[in-house]
Coordinates of C-alpha atoms and ligand atoms in Angstrom, one line a residue:
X1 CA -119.1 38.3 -9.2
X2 CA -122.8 38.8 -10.1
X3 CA -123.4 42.5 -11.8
X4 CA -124.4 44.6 -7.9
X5 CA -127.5 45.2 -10.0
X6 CA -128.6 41.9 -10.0
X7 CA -128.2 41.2 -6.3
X8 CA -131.3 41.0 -4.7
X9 CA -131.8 43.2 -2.0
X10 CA -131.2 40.8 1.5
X11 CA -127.7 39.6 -0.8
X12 CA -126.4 43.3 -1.6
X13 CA -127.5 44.3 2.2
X14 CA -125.0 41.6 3.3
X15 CA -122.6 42.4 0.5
X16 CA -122.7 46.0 2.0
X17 CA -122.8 44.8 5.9
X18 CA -119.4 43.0 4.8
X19 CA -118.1 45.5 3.1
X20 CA -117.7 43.9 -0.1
X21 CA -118.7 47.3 -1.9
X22 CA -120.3 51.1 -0.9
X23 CA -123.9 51.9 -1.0
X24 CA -122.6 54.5 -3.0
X25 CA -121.2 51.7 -5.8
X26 CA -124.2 50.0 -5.5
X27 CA -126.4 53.5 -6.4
X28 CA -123.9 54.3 -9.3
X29 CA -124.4 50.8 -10.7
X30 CA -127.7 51.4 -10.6
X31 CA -128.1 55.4 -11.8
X32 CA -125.7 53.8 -15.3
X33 CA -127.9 51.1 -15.7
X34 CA -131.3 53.1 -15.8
X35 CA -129.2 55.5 -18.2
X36 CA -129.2 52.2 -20.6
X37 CA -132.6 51.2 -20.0
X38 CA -134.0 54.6 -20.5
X39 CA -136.3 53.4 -23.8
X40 CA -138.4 51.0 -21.3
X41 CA -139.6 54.8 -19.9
X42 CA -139.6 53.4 -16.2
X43 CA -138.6 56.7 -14.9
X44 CA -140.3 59.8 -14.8
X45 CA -137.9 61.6 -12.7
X46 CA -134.0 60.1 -12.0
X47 CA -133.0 62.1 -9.3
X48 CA -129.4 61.0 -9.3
X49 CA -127.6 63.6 -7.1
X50 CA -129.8 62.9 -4.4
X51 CA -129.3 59.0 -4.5
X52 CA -125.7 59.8 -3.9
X53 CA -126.2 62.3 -0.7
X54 CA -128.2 59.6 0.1
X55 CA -126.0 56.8 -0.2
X56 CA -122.9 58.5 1.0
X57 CA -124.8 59.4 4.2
X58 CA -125.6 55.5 4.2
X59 CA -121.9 55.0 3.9
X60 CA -121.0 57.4 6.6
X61 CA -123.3 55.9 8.9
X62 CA -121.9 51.9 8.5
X63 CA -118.5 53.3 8.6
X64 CA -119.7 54.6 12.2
X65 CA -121.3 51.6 13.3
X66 CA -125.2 53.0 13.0
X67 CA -126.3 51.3 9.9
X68 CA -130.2 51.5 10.5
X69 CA -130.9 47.4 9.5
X70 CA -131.5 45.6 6.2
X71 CA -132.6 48.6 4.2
X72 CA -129.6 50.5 4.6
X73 CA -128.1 51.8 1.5
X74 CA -130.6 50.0 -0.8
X75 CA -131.7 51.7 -4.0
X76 CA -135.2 52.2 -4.5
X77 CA -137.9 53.3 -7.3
X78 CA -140.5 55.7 -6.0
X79 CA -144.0 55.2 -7.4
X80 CA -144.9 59.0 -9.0
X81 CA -148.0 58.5 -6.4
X82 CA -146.1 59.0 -3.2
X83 CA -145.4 62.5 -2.8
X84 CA -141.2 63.1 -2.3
X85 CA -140.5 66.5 -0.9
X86 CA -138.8 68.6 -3.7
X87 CA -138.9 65.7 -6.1
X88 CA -142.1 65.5 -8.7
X89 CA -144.6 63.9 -7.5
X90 CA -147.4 63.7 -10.2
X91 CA -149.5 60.6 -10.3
X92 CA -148.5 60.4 -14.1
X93 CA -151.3 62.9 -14.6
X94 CA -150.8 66.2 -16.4
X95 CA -153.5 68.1 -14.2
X96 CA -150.5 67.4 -11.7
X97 CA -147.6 69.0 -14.2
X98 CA -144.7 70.0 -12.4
X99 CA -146.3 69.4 -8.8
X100 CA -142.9 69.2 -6.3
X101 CA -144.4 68.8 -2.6
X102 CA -143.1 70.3 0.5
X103 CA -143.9 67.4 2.0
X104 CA -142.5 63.3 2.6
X105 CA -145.0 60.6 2.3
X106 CA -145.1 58.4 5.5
X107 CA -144.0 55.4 3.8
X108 CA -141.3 56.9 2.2
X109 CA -140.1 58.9 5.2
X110 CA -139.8 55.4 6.7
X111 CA -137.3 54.0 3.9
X112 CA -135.3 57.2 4.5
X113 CA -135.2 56.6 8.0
X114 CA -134.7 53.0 7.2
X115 CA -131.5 54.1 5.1
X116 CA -132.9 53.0 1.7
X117 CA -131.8 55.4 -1.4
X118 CA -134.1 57.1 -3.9
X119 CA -133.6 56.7 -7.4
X120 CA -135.9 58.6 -8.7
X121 CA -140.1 58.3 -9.5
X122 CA -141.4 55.9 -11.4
X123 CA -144.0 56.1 -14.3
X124 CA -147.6 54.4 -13.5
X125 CA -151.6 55.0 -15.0
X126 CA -152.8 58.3 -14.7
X127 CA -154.2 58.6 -10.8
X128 CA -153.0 54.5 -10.7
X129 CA -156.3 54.0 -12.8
X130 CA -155.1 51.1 -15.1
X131 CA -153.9 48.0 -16.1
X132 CA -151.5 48.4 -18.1
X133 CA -149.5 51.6 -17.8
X134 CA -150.7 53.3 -20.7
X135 CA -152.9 56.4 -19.5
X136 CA -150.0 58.0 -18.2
X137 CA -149.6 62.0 -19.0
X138 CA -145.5 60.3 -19.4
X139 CA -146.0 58.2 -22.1
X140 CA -146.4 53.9 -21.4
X141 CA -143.6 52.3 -19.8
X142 CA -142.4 49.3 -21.5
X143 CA -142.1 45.3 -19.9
X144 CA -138.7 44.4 -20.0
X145 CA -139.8 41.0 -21.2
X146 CA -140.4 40.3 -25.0
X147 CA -142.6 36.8 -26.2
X148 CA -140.2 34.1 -28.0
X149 CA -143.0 32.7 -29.7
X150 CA -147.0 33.1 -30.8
X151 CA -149.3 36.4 -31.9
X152 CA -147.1 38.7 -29.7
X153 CA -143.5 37.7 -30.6
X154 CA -141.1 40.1 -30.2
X155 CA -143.7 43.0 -29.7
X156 CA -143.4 45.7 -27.3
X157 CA -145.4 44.5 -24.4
X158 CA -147.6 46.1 -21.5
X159 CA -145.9 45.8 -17.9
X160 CA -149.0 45.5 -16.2
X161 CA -150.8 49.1 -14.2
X162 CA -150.9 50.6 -12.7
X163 CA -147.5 50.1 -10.7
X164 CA -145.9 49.3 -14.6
X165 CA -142.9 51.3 -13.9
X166 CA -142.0 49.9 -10.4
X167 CA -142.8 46.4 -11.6
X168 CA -140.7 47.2 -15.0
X169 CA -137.9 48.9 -13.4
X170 CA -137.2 45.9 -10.4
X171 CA -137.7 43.7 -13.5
X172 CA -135.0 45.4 -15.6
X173 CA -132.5 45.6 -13.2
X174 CA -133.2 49.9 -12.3
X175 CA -133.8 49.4 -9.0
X176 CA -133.3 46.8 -6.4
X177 CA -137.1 47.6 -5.2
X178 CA -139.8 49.8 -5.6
X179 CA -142.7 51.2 -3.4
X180 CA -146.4 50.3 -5.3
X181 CA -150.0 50.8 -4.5
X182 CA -152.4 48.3 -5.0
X183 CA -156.2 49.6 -5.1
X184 CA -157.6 46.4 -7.2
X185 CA -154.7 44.6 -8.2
X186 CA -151.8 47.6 -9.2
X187 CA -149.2 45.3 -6.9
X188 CA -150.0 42.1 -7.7
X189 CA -151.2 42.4 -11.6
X190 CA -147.8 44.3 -12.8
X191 CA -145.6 41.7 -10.8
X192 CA -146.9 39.0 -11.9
X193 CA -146.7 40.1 -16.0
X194 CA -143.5 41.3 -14.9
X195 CA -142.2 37.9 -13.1
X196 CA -141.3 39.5 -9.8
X197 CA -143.1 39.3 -6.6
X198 CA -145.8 41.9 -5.4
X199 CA -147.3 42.0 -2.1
X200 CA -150.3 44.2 -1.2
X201 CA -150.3 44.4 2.9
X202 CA -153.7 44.4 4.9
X203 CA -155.7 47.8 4.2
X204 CA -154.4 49.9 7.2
X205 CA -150.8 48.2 7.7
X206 CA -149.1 51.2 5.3
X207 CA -149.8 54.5 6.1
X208 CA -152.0 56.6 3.1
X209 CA -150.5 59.8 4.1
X210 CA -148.8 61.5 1.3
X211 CA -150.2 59.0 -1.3
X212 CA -152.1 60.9 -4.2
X213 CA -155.5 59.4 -3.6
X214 CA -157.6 57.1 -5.9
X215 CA -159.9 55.3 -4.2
X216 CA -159.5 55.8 -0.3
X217 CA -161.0 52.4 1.2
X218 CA -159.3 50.5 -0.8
X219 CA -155.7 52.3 -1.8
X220 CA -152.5 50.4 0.0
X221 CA -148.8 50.8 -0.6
X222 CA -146.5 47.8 -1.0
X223 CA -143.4 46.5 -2.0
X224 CA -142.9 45.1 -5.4
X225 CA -139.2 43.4 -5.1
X226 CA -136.9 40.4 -7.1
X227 CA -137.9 38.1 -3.9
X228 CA -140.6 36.8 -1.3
X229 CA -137.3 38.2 1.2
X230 CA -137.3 41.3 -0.5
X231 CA -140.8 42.1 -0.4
X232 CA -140.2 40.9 3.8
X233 CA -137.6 43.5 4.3
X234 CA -139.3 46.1 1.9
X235 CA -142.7 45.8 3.9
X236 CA -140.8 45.8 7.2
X237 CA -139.4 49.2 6.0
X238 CA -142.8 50.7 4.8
X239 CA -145.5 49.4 7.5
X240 CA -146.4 51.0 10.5
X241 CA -149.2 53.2 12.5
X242 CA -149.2 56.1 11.9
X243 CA -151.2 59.0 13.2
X244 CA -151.6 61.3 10.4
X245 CA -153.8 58.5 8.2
X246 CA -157.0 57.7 10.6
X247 CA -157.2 54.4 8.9
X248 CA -153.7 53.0 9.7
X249 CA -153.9 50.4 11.8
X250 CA -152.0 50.9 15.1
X251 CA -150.7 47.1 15.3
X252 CA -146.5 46.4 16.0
X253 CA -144.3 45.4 12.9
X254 CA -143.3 42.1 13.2
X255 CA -140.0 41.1 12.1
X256 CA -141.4 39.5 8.5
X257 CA -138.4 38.2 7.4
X258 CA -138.2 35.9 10.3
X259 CA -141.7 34.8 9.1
X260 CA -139.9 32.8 6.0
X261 CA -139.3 29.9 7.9
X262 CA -139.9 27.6 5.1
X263 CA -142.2 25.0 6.6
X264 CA -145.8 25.1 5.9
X265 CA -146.8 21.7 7.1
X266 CA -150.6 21.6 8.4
X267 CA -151.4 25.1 6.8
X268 CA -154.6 24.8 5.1
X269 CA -154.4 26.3 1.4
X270 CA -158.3 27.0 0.2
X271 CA -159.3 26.8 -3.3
X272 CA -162.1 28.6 -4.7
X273 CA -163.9 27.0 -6.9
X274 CA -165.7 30.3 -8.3
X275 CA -162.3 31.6 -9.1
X276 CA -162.2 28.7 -12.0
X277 CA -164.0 31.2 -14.6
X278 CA -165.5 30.5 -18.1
X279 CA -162.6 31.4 -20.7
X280 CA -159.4 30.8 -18.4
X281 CA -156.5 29.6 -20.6
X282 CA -155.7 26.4 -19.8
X283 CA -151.9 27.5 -19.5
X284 CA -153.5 29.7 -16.4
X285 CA -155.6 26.7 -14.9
X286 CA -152.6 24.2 -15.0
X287 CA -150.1 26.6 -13.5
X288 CA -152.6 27.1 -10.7
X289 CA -152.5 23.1 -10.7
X290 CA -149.3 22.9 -10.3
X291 CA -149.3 25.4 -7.2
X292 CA -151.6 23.2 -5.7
X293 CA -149.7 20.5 -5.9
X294 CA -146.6 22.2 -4.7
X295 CA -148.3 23.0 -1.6
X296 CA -149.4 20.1 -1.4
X297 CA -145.7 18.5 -1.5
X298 CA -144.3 20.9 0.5
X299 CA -146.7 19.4 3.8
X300 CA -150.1 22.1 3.3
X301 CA -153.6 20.6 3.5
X302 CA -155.6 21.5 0.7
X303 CA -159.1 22.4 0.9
X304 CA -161.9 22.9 -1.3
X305 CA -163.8 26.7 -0.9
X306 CA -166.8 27.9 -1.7
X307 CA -167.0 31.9 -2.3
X308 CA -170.5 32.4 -3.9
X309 CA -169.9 36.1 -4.1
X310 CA -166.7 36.1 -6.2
X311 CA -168.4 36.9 -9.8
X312 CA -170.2 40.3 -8.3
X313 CA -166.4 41.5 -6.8
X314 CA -165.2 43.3 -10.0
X315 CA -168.6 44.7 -10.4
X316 CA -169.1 46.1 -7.4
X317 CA -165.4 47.5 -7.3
X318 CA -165.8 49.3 -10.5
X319 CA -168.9 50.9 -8.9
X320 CA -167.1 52.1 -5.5
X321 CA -163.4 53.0 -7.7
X322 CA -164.7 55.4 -9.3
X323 CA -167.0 56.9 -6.8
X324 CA -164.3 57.4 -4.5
X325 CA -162.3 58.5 -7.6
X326 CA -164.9 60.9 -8.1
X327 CA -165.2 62.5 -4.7
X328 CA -161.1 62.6 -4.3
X329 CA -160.7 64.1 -7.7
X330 CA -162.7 67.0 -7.4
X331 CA -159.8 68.7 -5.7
X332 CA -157.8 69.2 -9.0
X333 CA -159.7 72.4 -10.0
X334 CA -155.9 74.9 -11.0
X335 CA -156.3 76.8 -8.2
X336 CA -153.8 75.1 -5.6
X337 CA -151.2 73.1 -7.8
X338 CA -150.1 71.7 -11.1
X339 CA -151.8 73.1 -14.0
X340 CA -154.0 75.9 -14.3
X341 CA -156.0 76.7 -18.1
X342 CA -157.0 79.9 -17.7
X343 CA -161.0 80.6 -18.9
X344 CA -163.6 83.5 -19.0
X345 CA -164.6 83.1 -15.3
X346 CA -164.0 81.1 -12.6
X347 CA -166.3 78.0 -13.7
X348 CA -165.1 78.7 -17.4
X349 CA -161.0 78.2 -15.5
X350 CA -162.3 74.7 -13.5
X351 CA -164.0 73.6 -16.3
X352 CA -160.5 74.3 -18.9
X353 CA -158.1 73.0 -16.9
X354 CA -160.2 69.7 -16.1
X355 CA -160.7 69.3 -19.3
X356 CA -157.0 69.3 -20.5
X357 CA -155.5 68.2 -17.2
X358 CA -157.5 64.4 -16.8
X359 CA -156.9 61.9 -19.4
X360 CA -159.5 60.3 -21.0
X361 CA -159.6 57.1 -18.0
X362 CA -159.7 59.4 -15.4
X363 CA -162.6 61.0 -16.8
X364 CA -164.5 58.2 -17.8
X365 CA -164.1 57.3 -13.7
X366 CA -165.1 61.1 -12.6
X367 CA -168.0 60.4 -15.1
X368 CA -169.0 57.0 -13.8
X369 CA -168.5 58.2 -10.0
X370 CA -170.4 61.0 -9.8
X371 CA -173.3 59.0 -12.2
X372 CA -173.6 56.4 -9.4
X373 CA -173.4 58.5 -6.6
X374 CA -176.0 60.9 -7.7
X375 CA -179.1 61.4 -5.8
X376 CA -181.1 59.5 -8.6
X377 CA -178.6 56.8 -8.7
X378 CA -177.2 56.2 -5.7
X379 CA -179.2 53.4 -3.9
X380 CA -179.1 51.4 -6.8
X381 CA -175.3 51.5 -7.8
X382 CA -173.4 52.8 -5.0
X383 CA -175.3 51.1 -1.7
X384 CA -175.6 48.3 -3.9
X385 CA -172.1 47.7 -4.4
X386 CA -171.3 48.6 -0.6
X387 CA -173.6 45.8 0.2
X388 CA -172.1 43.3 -2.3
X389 CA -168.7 44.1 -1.1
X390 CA -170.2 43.4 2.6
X391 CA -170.6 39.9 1.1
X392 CA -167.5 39.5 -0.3
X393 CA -165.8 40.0 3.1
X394 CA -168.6 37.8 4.4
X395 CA -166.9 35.0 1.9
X396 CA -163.1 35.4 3.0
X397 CA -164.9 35.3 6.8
X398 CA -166.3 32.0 6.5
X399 CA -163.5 30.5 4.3
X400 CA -160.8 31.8 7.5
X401 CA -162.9 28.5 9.2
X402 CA -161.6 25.7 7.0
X403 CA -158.7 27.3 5.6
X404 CA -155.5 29.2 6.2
X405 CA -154.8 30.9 2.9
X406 CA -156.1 30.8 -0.6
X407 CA -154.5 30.0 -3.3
X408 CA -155.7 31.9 -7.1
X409 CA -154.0 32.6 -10.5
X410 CA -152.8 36.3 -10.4
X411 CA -154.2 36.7 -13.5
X412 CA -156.2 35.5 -16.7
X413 CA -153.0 36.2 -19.0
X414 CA -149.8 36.7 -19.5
X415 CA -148.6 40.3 -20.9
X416 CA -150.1 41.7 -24.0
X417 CA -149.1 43.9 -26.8
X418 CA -148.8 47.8 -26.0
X419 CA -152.5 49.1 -27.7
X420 CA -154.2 45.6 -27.1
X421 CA -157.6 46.4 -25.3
X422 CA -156.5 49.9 -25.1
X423 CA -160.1 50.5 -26.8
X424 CA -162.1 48.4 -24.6
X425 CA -162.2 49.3 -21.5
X426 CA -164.5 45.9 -19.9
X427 CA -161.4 43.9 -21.5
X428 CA -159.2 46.3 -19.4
X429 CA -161.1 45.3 -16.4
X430 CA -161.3 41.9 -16.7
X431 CA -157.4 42.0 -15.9
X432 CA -158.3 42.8 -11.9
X433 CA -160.7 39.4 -12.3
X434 CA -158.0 37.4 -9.2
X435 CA -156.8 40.2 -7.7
X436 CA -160.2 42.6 -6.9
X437 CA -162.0 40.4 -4.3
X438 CA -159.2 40.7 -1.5
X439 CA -159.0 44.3 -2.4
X440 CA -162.8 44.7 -1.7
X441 CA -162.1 43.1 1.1
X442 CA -159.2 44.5 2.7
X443 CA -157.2 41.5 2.9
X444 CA -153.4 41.1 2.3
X445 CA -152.6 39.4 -0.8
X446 CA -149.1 38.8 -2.8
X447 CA -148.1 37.2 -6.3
X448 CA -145.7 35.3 -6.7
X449 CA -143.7 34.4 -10.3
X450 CA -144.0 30.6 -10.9
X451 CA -143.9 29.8 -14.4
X452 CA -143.6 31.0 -18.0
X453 CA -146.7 31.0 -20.6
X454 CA -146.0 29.1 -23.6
X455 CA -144.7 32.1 -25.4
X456 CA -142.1 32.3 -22.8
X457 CA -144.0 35.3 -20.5
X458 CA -144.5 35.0 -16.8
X459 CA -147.4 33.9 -14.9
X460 CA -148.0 34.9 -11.6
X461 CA -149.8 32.8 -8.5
X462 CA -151.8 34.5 -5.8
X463 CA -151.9 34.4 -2.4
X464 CA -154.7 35.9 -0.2
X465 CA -154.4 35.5 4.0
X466 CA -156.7 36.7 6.4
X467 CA -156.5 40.3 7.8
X468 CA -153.1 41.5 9.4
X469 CA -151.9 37.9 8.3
X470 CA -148.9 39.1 6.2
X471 CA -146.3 36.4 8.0
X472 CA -148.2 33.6 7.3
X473 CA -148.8 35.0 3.7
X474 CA -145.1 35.7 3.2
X475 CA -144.6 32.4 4.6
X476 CA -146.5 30.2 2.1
X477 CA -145.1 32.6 -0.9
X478 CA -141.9 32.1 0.1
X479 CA -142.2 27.7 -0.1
X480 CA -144.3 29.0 -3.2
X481 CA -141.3 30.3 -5.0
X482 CA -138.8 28.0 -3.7
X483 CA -140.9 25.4 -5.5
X484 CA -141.6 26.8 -8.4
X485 CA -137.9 27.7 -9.1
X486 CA -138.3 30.8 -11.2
X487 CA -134.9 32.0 -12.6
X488 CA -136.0 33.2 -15.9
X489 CA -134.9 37.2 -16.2
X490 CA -136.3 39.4 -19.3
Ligands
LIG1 N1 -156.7 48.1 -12.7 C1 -157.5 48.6 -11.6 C2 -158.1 49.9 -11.9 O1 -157.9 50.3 -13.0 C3 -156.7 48.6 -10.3 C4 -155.9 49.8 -10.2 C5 -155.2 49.9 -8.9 O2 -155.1 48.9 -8.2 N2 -154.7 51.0 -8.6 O3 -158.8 50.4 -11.2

């Protein structure tokens, strides 16, 4: 039999439905496996003793008949942006140093009540501002996968941000899934240099409540899972109104598994041509060829798009980021939580511990935010961008008429080095290229492993469906992956 830690999580849910093992084997394979893997620096907290109350009460409740459904019993990583009551919850940020809520996130208080298991938190970009998990306060988590051949062989390698340790620990084999947020591509962009699926839902289908904030109209939890399945069950387990977050959408959960019926014939797959950029790798354009063509196989009907507006998307998002950034981070001042730098007066104290507390990303956003948002500045940055990002919706609207979903790379490269582009921060950016534009736009969007770079690195494709169109999106992913085949492991 297959190592429980490399079940995926709709096999070990059966495994454990049948009673082949305990929830509370599956967590202990998993809590000696991350004690292994601890040099990838996944975790920020393990929080072991709790995964086995947890899993024993999972245990205790099959062995009475009331397992709660798919979830039951399933280890999870926590993104250190969803606050965990008692656990630390810090959004990899110092200025949040030692911050243990009194409080559950919604979308983690629905995998509890799901049954699902926490493993511990998991390391991401300071305040999820990144793309490539190295502003963390906690030090960069590793990618599981190393390059076989090429400028990067056998370097340590970038897991992708800002979601790096829940992409890197479903990766490695630490947990069987792990919660994300996606606020330009943090879901999508770390799966995808990981080789594992990431799904970002429709802005409004996850409750925000309890998620450190970054940028509020565009933040979204998702799943980040070994399978299209998974990432069904895991979003099943997360999504739902709730009335505490004004913005979640009060809509009913559809059963997305059943969603993955595997036949796509008639669904129209649109291709933009603006996403075909100046400087794409050709490795990059001929994967996204070969999606096409698998579509195309498997029955879709492939259309050409136009989305004139696609070049002013990243932009525009790293005008309205930060500005939101800006506004939510003026919070952090030492007075309520986490650290406090004691000055000469009050201003001298806000000043101190701001100073020490934000890395230097996060204060390069505050800078930029409250630059564009001043009263100087603000119509022509900030209304500017809100206008452009009017169009970009405007796009996606009229594309909804001739086509179903669209099909993009996830993004312009594979995985690079650890301290590659670390000093440039427009090379950063560039990363979020694919992924921004549905983010600007609200719109669910999921990547999908289908093929390995020529140094032997994943390579993600990208799905975007219209709003609230998660089963058709998980749909196509799901003939997606079964096509493409992908059964490499780090
Ligand atoms: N990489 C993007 C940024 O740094 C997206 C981050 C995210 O989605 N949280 O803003």
């Amino acid at each position: 039999m297959a190592a429980l830690t490399d079940l995926t999580i709709a096999e070990a849910g059966a495994a454990l439905e049948k009673g082949d093992f305990t929830a509370r084997e599956l967590t202990d394979a998993y809590l000696s496996a991350m004690e292994t893997a601890r040099g990838l620096n996944a975790y920020i907290e393990e929080t072991p003793e709790r995964a086995q109350a947890m899993a024993d009460a999972s245990d205790a409740r099959r062995a009475g008949g009331k397992a709660e459904g798919p979830l039951d019993g399933i280890p999870l990583a926590i993104k250190d942006l969803f606050c965990t009551e008692g656990a630390l919850s810090t959004a990899g940020s110092h200025i949040l140093e030692g911050f243990r809520p009194t409080y559950e996130s919604t979308v983690t208080q629905n995998l509890w009540d799901a049954g699902a298991v926490m493993l511990g938190k998991v390391n991401m970009d300071e305040f999820a501002m990144g793309s490539a998990n190295i502003t963390s306060h906690y030090g960069p988590t590793l990618n599981p996968w190393k390059a076989s051949s090429g400028d990067n062989a056998g370097k340590d390698l970038v897991p992708g941000g800002s979601s790096g340790g829940s992409a890197a620990a479903v990766a490695a084999r630490i947990a069987a899934g792990a919660t994300g947020t996606d606020t330009g591509g943090s879901i999508r962009q770390p799966g995808a240099f990981c080789g594992i699926v990431g799904l970002k839902p429709t802005y409004g289908r996850c409750s925000r409540w309890g998620v450190i904030a970054f940028a509020s109209s565009l933040d979204q939890a998702g799943p980040i899972a070994r399978s299209v399945e998974d990432s069904a069950i895991m979003l099943g387990g997360m999504a739902g109104f709730d009335p505490k977050d004004s913005t979640s959408v009060d809509l009913p959960v559809p059963d997305y598994a059943a969603a993955l019926t595997g036949d796509i014939r008639g669904l129209r797959v649109g291709v933009p041509a603006e996403y075909r950029m100046d400087g794409t790798p050709p490795e990059i354009e001929a994967l996204w060829q070969q999606g096409v063509a698998w579509l195309r196989d498997a029955g879709a009907e492939i259309v050409d798009i136009s989305m004139p507006h696609t070049k002013y998307a990243l932009p525009a998002y790293y005008i309205v980021a930060p500005a939101e950034a800006s506004s939510n981070l003026a919070r952090y001042d030492g007075m309520r939580y986490g650290l406090r730098v004691e000055g000469e007066d009050l201003t001298d104290t806000y000043e101190r511990t701001r100073a020490e507390g934000f890395g230097h990303e996060v204060q390069r956003r505050v800078m930029i935010g409250t630059y564009v948002l001043s009263a100087g500045y603000y119509d022509a940055y900030y209304l500017k961008a809100q206008r452009v990002r009017t169009r970009i919706a405007d796009d996606f609207k009229a594309a909804w008429d001739s086509c179903d979903v669209i099909l993009t790379p996830t993004t312009p490269s594979a995985a690079f080095a650890l301290g590659e582009k670390q000093d440039d921060p427009i090379a950063m950016y560039l990363n979020d290229i694919f992924t921004v534009p549905a983010s600007m736009a609200g719109l669910p969007a999921i990547s999908v492993p289908a093929g390995l770079s020529a140094d032997g690195l994943p390579l993600g494709l990208h799905l975007i469906a219209p709003a609230f169109g998660e089963e058709i999106l998980l749909r196509a992913a799901h003939v997606l992956e079964g096509a493409a085949g992908f059964d490499a492991q780090p």
